[in-house]
PDB file of C-alpha atoms and ligand atoms in Angstrom:
ATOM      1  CA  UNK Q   1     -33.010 -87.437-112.476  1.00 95.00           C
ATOM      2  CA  UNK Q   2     -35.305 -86.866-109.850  1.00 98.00           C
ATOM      3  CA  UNK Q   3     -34.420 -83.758-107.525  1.00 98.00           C
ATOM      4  CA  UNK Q   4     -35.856 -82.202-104.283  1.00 98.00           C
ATOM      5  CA  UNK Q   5     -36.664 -78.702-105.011  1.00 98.00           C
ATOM      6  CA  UNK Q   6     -38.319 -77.537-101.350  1.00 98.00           C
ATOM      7  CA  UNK Q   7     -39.139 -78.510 -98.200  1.00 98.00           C
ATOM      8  CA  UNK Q   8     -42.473 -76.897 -96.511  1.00 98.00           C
ATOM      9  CA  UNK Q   9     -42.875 -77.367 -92.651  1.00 98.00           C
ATOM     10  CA  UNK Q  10     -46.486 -77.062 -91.528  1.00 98.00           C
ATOM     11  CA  UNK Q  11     -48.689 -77.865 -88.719  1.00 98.00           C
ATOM     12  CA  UNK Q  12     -51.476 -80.062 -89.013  1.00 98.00           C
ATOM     13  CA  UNK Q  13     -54.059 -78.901 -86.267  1.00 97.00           C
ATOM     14  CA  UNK Q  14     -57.271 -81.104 -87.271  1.00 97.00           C
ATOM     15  CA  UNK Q  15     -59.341 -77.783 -86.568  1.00 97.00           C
ATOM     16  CA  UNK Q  16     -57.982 -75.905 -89.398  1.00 98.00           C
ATOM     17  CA  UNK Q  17     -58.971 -78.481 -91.698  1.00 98.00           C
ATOM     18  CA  UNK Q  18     -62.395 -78.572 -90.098  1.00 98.00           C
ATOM     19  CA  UNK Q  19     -62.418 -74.797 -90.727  1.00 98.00           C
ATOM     20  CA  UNK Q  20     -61.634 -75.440 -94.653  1.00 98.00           C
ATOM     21  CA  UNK Q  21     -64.068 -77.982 -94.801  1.00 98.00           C
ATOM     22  CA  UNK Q  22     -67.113 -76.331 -92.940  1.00 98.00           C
ATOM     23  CA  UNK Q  23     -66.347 -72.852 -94.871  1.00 98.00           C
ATOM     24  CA  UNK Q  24     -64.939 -70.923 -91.720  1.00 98.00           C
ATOM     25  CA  UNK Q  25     -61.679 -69.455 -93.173  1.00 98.00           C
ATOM     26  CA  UNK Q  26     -63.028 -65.653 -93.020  1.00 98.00           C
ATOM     27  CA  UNK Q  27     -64.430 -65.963 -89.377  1.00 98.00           C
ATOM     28  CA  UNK Q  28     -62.988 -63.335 -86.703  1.00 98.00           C
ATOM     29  CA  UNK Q  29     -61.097 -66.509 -85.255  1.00 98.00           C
ATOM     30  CA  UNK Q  30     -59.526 -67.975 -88.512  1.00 98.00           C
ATOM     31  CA  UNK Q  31     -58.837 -65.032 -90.829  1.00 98.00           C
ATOM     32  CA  UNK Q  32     -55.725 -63.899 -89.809  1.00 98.00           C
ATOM     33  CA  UNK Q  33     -54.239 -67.383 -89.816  1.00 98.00           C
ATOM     34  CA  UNK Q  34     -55.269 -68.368 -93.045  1.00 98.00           C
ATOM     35  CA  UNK Q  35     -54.349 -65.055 -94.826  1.00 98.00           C
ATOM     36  CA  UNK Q  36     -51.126 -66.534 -93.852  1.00 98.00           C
ATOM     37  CA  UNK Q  37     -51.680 -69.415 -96.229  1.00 98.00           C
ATOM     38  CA  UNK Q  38     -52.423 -67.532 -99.257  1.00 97.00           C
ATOM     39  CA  UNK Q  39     -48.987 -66.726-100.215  1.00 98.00           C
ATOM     40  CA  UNK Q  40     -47.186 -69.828 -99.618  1.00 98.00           C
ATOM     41  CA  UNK Q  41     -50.202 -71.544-101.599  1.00 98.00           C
ATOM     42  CA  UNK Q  42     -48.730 -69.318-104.742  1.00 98.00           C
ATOM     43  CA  UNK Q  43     -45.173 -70.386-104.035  1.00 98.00           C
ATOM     44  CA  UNK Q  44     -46.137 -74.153-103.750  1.00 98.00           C
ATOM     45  CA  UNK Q  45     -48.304 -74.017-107.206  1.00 98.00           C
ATOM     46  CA  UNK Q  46     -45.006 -72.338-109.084  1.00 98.00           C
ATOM     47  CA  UNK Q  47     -42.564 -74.998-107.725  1.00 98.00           C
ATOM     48  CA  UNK Q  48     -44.757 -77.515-109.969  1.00 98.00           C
ATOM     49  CA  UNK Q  49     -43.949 -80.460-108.101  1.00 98.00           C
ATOM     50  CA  UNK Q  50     -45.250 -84.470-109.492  1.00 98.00           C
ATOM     51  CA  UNK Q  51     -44.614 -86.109-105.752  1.00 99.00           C
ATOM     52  CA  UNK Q  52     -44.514 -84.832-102.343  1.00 99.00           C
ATOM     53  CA  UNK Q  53     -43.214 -86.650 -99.869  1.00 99.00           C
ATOM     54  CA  UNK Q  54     -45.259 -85.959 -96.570  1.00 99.00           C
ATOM     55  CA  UNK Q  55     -43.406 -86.407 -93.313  1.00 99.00           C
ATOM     56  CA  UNK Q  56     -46.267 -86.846 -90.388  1.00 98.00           C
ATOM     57  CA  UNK Q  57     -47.398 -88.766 -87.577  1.00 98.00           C
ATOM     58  CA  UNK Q  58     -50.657 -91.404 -87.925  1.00 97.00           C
ATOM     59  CA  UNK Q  59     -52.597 -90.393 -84.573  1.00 96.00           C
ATOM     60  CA  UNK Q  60     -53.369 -93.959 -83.776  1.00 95.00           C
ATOM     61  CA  UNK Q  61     -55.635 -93.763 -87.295  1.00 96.00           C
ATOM     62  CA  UNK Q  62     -54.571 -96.241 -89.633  1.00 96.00           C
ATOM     63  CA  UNK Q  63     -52.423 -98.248 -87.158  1.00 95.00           C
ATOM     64  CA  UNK Q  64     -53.758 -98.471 -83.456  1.00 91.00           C
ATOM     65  CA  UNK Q  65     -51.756 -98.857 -80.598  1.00 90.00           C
ATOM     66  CA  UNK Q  66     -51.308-102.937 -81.465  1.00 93.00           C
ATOM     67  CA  UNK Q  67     -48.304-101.684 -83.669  1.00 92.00           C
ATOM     68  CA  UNK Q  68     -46.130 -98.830 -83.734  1.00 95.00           C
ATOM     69  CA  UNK Q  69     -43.708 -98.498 -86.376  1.00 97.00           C
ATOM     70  CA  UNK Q  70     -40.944 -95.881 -85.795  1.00 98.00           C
ATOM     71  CA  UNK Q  71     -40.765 -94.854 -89.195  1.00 98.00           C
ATOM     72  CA  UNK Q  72     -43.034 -96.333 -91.934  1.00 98.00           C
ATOM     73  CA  UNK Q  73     -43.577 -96.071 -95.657  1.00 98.00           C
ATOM     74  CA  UNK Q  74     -46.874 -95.892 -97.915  1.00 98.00           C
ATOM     75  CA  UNK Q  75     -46.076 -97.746-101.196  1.00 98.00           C
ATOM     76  CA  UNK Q  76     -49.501 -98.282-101.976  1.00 98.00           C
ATOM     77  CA  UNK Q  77     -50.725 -96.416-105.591  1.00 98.00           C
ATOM     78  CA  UNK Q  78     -54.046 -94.838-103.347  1.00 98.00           C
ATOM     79  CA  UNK Q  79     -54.332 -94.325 -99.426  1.00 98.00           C
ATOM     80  CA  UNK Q  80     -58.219 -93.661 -98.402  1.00 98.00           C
ATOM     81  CA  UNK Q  81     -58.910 -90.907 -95.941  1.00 98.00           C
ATOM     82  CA  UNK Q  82     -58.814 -92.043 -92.592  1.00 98.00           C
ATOM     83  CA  UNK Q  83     -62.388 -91.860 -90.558  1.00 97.00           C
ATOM     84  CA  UNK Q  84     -60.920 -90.240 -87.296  1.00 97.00           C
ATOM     85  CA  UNK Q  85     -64.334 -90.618 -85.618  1.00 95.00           C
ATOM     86  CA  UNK Q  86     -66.337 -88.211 -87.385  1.00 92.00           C
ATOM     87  CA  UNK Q  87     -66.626 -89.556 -90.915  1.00 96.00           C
ATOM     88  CA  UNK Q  88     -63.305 -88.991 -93.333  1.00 97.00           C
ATOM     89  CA  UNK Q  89     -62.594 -85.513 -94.330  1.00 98.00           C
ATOM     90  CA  UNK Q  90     -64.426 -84.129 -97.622  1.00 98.00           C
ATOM     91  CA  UNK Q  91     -61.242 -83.900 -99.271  1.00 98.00           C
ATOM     92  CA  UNK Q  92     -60.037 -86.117-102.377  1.00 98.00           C
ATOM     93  CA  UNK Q  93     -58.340 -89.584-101.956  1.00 98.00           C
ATOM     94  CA  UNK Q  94     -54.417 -89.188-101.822  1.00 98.00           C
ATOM     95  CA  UNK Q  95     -52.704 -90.962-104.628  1.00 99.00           C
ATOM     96  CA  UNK Q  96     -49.348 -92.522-104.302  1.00 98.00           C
ATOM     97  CA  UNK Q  97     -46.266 -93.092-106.688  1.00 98.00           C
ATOM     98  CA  UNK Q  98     -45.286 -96.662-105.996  1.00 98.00           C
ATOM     99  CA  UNK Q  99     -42.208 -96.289-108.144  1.00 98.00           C
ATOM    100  CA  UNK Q 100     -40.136 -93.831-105.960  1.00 98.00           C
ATOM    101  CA  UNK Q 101     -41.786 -95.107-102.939  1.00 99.00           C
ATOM    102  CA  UNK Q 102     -40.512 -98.679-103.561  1.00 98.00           C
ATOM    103  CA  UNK Q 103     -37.075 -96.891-104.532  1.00 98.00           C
ATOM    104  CA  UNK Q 104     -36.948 -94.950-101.372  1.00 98.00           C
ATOM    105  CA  UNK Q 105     -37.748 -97.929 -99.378  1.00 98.00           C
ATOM    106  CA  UNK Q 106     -35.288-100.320-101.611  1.00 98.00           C
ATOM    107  CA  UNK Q 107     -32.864 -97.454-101.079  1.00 98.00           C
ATOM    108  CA  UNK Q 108     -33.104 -96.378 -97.503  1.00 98.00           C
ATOM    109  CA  UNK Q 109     -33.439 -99.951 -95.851  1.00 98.00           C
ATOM    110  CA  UNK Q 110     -29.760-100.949 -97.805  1.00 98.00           C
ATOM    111  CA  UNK Q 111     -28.639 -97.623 -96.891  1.00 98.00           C
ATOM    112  CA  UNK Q 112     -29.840 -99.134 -92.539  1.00 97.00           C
ATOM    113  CA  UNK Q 113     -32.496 -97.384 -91.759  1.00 98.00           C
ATOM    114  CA  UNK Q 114     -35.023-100.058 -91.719  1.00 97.00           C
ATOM    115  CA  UNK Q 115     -38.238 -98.414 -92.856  1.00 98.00           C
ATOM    116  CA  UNK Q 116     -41.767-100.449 -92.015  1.00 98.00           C
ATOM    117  CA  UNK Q 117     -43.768-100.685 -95.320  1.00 98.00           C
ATOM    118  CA  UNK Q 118     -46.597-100.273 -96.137  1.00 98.00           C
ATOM    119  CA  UNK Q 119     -48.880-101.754 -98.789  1.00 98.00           C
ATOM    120  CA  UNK Q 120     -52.519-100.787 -98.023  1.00 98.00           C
ATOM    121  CA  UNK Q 121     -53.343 -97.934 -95.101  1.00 98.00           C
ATOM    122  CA  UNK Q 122     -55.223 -94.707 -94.718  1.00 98.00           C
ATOM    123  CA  UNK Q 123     -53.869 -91.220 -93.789  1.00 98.00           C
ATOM    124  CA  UNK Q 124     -55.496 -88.836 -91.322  1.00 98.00           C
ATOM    125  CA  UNK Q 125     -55.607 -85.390 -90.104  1.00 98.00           C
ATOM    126  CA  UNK Q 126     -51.259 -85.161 -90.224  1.00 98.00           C
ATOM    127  CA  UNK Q 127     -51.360 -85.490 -94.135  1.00 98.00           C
ATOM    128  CA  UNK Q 128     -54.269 -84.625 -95.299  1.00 98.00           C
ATOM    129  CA  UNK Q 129     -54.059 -80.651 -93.019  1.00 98.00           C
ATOM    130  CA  UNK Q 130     -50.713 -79.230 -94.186  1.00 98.00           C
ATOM    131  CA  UNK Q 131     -51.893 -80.455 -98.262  1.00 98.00           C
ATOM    132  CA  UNK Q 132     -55.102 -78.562 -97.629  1.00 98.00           C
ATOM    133  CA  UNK Q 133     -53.008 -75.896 -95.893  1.00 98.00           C
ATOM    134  CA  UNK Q 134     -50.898 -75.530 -98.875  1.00 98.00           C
ATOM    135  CA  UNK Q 135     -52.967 -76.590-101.729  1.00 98.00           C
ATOM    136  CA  UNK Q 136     -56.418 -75.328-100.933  1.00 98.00           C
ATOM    137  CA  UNK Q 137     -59.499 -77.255-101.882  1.00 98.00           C
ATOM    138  CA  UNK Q 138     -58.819 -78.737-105.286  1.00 98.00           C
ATOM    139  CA  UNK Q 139     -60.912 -81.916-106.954  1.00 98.00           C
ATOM    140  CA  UNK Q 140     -57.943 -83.708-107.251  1.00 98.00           C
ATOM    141  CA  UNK Q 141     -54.746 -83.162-105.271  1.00 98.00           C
ATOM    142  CA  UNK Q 142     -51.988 -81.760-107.243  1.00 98.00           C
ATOM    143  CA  UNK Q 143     -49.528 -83.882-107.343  1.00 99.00           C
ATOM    144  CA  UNK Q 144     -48.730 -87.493-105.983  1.00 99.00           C
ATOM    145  CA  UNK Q 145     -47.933 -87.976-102.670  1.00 99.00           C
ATOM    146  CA  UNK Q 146     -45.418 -90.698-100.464  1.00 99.00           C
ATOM    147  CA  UNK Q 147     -46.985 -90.907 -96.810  1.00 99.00           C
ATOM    148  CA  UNK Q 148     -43.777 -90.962 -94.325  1.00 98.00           C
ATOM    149  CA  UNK Q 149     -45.132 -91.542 -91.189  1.00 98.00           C
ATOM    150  CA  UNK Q 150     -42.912 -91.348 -87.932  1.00 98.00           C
ATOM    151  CA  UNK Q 151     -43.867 -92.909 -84.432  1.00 98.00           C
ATOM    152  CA  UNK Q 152     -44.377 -89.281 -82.186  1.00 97.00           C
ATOM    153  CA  UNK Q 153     -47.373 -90.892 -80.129  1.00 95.00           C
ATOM    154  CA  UNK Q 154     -45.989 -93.401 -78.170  1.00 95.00           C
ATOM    155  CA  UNK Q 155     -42.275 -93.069 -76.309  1.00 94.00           C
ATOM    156  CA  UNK Q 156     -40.015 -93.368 -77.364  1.00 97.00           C
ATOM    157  CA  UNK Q 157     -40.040 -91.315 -80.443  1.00 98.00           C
ATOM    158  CA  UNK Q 158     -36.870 -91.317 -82.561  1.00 98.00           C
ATOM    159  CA  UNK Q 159     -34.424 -89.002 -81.677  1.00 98.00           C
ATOM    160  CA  UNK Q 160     -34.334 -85.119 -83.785  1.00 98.00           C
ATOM    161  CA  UNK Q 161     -30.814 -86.287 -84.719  1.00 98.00           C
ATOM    162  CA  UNK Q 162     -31.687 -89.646 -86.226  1.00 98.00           C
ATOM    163  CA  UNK Q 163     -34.599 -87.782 -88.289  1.00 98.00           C
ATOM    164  CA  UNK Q 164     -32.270 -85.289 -89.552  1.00 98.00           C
ATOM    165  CA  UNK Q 165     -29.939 -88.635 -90.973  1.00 98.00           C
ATOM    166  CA  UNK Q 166     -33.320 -90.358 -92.331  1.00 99.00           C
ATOM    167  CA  UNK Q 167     -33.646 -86.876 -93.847  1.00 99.00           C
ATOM    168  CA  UNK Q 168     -30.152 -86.962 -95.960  1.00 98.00           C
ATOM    169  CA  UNK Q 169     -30.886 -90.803 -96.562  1.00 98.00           C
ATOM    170  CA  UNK Q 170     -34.078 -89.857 -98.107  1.00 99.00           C
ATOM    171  CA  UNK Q 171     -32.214 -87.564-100.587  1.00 98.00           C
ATOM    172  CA  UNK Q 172     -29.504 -89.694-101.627  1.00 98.00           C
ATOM    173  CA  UNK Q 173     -32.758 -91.578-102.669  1.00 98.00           C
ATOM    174  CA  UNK Q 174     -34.383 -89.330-104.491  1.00 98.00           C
ATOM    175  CA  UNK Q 175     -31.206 -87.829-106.365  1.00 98.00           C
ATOM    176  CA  UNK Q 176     -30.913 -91.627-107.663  1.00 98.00           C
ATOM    177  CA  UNK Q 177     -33.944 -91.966-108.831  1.00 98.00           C
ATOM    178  CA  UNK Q 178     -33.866 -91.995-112.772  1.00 98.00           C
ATOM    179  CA  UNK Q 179     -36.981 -90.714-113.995  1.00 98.00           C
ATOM    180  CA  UNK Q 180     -36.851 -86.188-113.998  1.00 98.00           C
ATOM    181  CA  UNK Q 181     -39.185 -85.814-111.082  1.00 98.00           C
ATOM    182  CA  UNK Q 182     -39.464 -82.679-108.831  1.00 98.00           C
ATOM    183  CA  UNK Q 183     -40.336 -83.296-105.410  1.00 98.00           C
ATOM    184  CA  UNK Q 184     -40.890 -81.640-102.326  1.00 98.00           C
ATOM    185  CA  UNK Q 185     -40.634 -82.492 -98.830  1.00 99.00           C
ATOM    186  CA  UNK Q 186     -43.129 -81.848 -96.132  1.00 99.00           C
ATOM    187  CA  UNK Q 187     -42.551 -81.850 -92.079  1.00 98.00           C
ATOM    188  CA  UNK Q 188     -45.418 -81.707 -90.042  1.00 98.00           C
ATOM    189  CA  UNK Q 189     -47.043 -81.291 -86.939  1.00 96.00           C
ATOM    190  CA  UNK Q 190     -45.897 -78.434 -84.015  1.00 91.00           C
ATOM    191  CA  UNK Q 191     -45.447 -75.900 -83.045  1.00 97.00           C
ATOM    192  CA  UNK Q 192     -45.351 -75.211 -79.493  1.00 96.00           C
ATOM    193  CA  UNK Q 193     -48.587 -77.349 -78.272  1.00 96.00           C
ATOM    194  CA  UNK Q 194     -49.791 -79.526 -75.192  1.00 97.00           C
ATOM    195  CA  UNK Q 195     -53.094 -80.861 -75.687  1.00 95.00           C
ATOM    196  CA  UNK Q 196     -53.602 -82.422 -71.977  1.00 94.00           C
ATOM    197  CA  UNK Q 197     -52.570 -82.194 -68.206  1.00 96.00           C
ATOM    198  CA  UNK Q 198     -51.921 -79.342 -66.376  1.00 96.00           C
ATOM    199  CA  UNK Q 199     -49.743 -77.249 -69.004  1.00 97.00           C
ATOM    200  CA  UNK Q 200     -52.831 -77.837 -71.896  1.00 96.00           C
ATOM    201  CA  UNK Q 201     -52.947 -74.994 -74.027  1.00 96.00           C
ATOM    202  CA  UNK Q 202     -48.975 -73.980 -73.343  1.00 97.00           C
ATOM    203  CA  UNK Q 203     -47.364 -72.074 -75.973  1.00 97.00           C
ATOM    204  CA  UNK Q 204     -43.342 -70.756 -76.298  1.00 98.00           C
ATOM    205  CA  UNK Q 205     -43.393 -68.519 -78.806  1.00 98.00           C
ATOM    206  CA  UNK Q 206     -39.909 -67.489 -78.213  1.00 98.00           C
ATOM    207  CA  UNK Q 207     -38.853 -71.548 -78.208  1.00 98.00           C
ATOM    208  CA  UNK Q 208     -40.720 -71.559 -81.594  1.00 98.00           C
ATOM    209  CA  UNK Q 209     -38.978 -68.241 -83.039  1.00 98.00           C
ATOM    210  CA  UNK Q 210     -35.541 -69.901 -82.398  1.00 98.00           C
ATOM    211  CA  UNK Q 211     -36.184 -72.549 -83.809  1.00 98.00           C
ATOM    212  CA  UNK Q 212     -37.810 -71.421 -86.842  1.00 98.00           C
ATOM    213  CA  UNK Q 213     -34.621 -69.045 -86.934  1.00 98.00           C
ATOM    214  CA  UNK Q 214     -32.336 -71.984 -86.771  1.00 98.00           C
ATOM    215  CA  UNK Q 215     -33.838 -74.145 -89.331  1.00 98.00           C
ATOM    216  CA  UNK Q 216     -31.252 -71.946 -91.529  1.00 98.00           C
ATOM    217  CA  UNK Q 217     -29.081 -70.410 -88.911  1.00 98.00           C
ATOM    218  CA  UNK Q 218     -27.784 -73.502 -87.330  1.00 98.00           C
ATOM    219  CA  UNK Q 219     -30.211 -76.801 -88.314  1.00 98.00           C
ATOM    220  CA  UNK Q 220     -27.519 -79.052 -87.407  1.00 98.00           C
ATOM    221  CA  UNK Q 221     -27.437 -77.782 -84.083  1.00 98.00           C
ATOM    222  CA  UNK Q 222     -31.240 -77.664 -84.053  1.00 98.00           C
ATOM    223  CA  UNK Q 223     -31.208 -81.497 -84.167  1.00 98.00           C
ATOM    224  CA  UNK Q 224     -29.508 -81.696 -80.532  1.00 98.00           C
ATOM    225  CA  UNK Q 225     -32.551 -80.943 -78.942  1.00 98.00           C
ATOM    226  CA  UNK Q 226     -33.351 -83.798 -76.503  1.00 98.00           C
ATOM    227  CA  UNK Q 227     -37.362 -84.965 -76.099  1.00 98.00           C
ATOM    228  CA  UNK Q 228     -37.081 -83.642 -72.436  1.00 98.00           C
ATOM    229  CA  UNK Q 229     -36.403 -79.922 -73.713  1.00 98.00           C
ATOM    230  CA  UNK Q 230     -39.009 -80.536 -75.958  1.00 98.00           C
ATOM    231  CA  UNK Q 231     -41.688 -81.351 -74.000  1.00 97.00           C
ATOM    232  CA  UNK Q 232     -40.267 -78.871 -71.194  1.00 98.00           C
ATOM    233  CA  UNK Q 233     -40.320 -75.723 -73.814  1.00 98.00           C
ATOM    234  CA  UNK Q 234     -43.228 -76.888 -76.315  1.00 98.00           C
ATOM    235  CA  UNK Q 235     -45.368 -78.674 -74.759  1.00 97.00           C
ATOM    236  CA  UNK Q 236     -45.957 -82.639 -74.958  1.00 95.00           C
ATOM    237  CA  UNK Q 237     -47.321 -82.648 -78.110  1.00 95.00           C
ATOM    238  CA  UNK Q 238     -44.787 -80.047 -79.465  1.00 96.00           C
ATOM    239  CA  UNK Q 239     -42.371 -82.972 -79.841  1.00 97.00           C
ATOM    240  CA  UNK Q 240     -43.711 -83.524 -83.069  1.00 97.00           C
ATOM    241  CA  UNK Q 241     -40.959 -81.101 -84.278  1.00 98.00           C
ATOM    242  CA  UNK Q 242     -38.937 -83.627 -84.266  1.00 98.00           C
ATOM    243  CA  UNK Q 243     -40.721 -84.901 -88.004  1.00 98.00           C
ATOM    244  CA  UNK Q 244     -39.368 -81.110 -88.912  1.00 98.00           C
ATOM    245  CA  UNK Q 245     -35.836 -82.894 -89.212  1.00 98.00           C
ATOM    246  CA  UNK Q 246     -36.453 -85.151 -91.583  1.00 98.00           C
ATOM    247  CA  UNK Q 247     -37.797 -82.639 -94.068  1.00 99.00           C
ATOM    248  CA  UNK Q 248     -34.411 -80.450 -93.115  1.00 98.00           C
ATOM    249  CA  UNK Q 249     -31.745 -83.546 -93.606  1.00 98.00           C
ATOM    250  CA  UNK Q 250     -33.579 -84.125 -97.156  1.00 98.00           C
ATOM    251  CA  UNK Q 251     -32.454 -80.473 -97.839  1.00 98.00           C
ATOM    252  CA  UNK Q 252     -29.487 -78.829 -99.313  1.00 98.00           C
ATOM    253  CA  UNK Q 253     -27.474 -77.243 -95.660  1.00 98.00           C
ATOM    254  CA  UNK Q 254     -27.570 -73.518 -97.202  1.00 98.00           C
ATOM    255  CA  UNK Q 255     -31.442 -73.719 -98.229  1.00 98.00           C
ATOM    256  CA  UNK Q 256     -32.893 -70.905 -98.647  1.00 98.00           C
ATOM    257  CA  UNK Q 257     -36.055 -69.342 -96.447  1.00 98.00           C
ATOM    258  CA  UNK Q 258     -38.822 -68.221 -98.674  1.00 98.00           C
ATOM    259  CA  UNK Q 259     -41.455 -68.109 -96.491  1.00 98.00           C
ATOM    260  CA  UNK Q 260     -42.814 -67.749 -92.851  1.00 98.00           C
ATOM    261  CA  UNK Q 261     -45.711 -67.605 -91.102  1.00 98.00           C
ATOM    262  CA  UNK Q 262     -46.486 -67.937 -87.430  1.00 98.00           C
ATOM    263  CA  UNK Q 263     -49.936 -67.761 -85.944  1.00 98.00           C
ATOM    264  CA  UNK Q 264     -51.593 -68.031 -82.299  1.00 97.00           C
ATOM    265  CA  UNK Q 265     -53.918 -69.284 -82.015  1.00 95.00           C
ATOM    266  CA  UNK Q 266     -55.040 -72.338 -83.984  1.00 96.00           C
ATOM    267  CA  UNK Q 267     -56.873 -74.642 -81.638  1.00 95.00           C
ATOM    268  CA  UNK Q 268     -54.819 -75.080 -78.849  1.00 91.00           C
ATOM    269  CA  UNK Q 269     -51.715 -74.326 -80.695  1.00 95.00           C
ATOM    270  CA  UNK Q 270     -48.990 -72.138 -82.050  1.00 97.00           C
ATOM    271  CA  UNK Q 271     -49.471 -72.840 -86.181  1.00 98.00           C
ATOM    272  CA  UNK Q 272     -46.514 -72.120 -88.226  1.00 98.00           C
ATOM    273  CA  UNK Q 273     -45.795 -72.619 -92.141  1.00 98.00           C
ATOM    274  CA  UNK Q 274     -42.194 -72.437 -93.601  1.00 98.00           C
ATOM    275  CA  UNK Q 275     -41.329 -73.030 -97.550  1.00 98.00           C
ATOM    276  CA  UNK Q 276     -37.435 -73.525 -97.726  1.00 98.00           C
ATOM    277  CA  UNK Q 277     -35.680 -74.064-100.849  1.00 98.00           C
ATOM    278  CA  UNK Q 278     -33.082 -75.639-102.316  1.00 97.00           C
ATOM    279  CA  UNK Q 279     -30.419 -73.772-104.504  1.00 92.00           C
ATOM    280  CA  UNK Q 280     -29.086 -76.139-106.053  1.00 92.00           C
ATOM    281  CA  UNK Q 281     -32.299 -76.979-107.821  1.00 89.00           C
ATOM    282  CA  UNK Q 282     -33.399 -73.486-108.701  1.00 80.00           C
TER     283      UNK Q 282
HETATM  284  C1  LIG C   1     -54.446 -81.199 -82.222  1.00 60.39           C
HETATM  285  C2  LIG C   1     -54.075 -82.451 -82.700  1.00 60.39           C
HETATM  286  C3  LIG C   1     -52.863 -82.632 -83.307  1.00 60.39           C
HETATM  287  O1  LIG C   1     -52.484 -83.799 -83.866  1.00 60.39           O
HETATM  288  C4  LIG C   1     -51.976 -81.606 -83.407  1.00 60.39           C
HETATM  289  O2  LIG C   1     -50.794 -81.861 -83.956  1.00 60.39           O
HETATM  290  C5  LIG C   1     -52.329 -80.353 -82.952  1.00 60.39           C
HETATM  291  C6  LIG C   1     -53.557 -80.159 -82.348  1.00 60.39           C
HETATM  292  C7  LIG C   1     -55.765 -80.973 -81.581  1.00 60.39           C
HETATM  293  O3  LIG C   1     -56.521 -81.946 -81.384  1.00 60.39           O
HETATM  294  O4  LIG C   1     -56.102 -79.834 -81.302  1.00 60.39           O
HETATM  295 FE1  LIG C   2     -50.503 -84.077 -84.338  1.00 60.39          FE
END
């Protein structure tokens, strides 16, 4: 049977791709967060996984602001790299696995949560940053990969709560899926950010401490946080956390914390990088 071995939450600031791609990782600037990365790069490679399911927000990329699914699916078997105005990112195209992602959608739109899908998109700067993140710069990414993109760009975006239940629907997929797969479970975006307005460039590293705390202390809890509290403590753009959920609900309650790593600052953010695992399938 398939099983979900770990969930990784990571932050996908376009700039540290940028940095990967133009060769800045040892600069003054970017060292210190990307010594960060070496580490959790070694964990990911040992967990061997064949899919990853990638929890992220499309920044008005693939779809534009004509339609704005809440929470989408990619079943296609190859998404293109998204040209976010600059020319696509030198990194390889992101294959999918139709198979599970046609279970998970079979699965989680009978189990009500009615997923939009998606035959034929591209992926941007939310997927493509937290692979590079955690994966470096290989020819070929290393394992397959199920875009799961959820609406954090326009209000309203779904509740922390609700993403913590798409979370546990995802695994009851995954654990019925027949063929022995290992997977792992990304959510993206955060930390602590506002990119515009008055408060640009606010960051709570205390908000983002408890909260990286809780994601084993108390994640149920953790999903009570209203939008309001999280635009109020991190930032408009730190509502992205919500995404965090999902990867969380997919997880076993007592996973384990392998890894942390919490960096200011990356672009105009707080960047953090978390590898939880699951003990049930060590
Ligand atoms: C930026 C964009 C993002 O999507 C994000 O999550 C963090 C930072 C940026 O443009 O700096
Ligand atoms: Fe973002």
């Amino acid at each position: 049977m398939a099983k979900i071995v770990a969930g990784i939450a990571c932050s996908h600031v376009p700039a540290i791709g940028v940095a990967m791609d133009k060769g800045q990782t040892g600069t003054p600037y970017w060292e210190p967060l990307f010594k960060g990365y070496g580490p959790a790069r070694e964990l990911v490679a040992k967990l061997k996984p064949d899919v990853a399911i990638v929890v992220y927000n499309d920044h008005a990329n693939a779809f534009s602001l004509e339609i704005i699914p809440t929470f989408l699916i990619g079943v296609a078997d190859k998404f293109p790299i998204a040209d976010e105005g600059f020319g696509a990112r030198p990194v390889p195209v992101v294959y999918g696995h139709p198979q599970l992602a046609w279970h998970l959608a079979e699965s989680l739109i009978l189990d009500e949560f009615d997923m939009t899908i998606a035959n034929e998109m591209t992926v941007d700067h939310g997927l493509t940053v937290p692979l590079s993140v955690t994966t470096g710069q290989p020819a070929e990414w290393p394992f397959k990969v199920i875009p799961l993109c959820v609406n954090v760009v326009q209000y309203p975006p779904p509740t922390g709560a609700r993403c913590f239940k798409l979370g546990q629907a995802i695994r009851r997929a995954v654990d019925s899926f027949p063929e022995d797969l290992r997977v792992i479970i990304y959510g993206t975006g955060g930390m602590s950010h506002q990119l515009q307005g008055e408060r640009a460039g606010l960051i709570n590293r205390k908000f983002d401490t408890d909260f990286l705390d809780n994601l084993t202390k108390d994640p149920i809890g953790l999903t009570k946080i209203s939008h309001t509290e999280y635009m109020r403590e991190a930032g408009s753009e730190g509502v992205e956390m919500v995404m965090w959920h999902v990867m969380r609900g997919a997880l076993d309650l007592d996973a384990v914390e392998v890894y942390r790593h919490y960096h200011v600052p990356a672009s105009n953010t707080a960047a953090a990088l978390m590898i939880l695992e699951n003990r049930s399938a060590a």
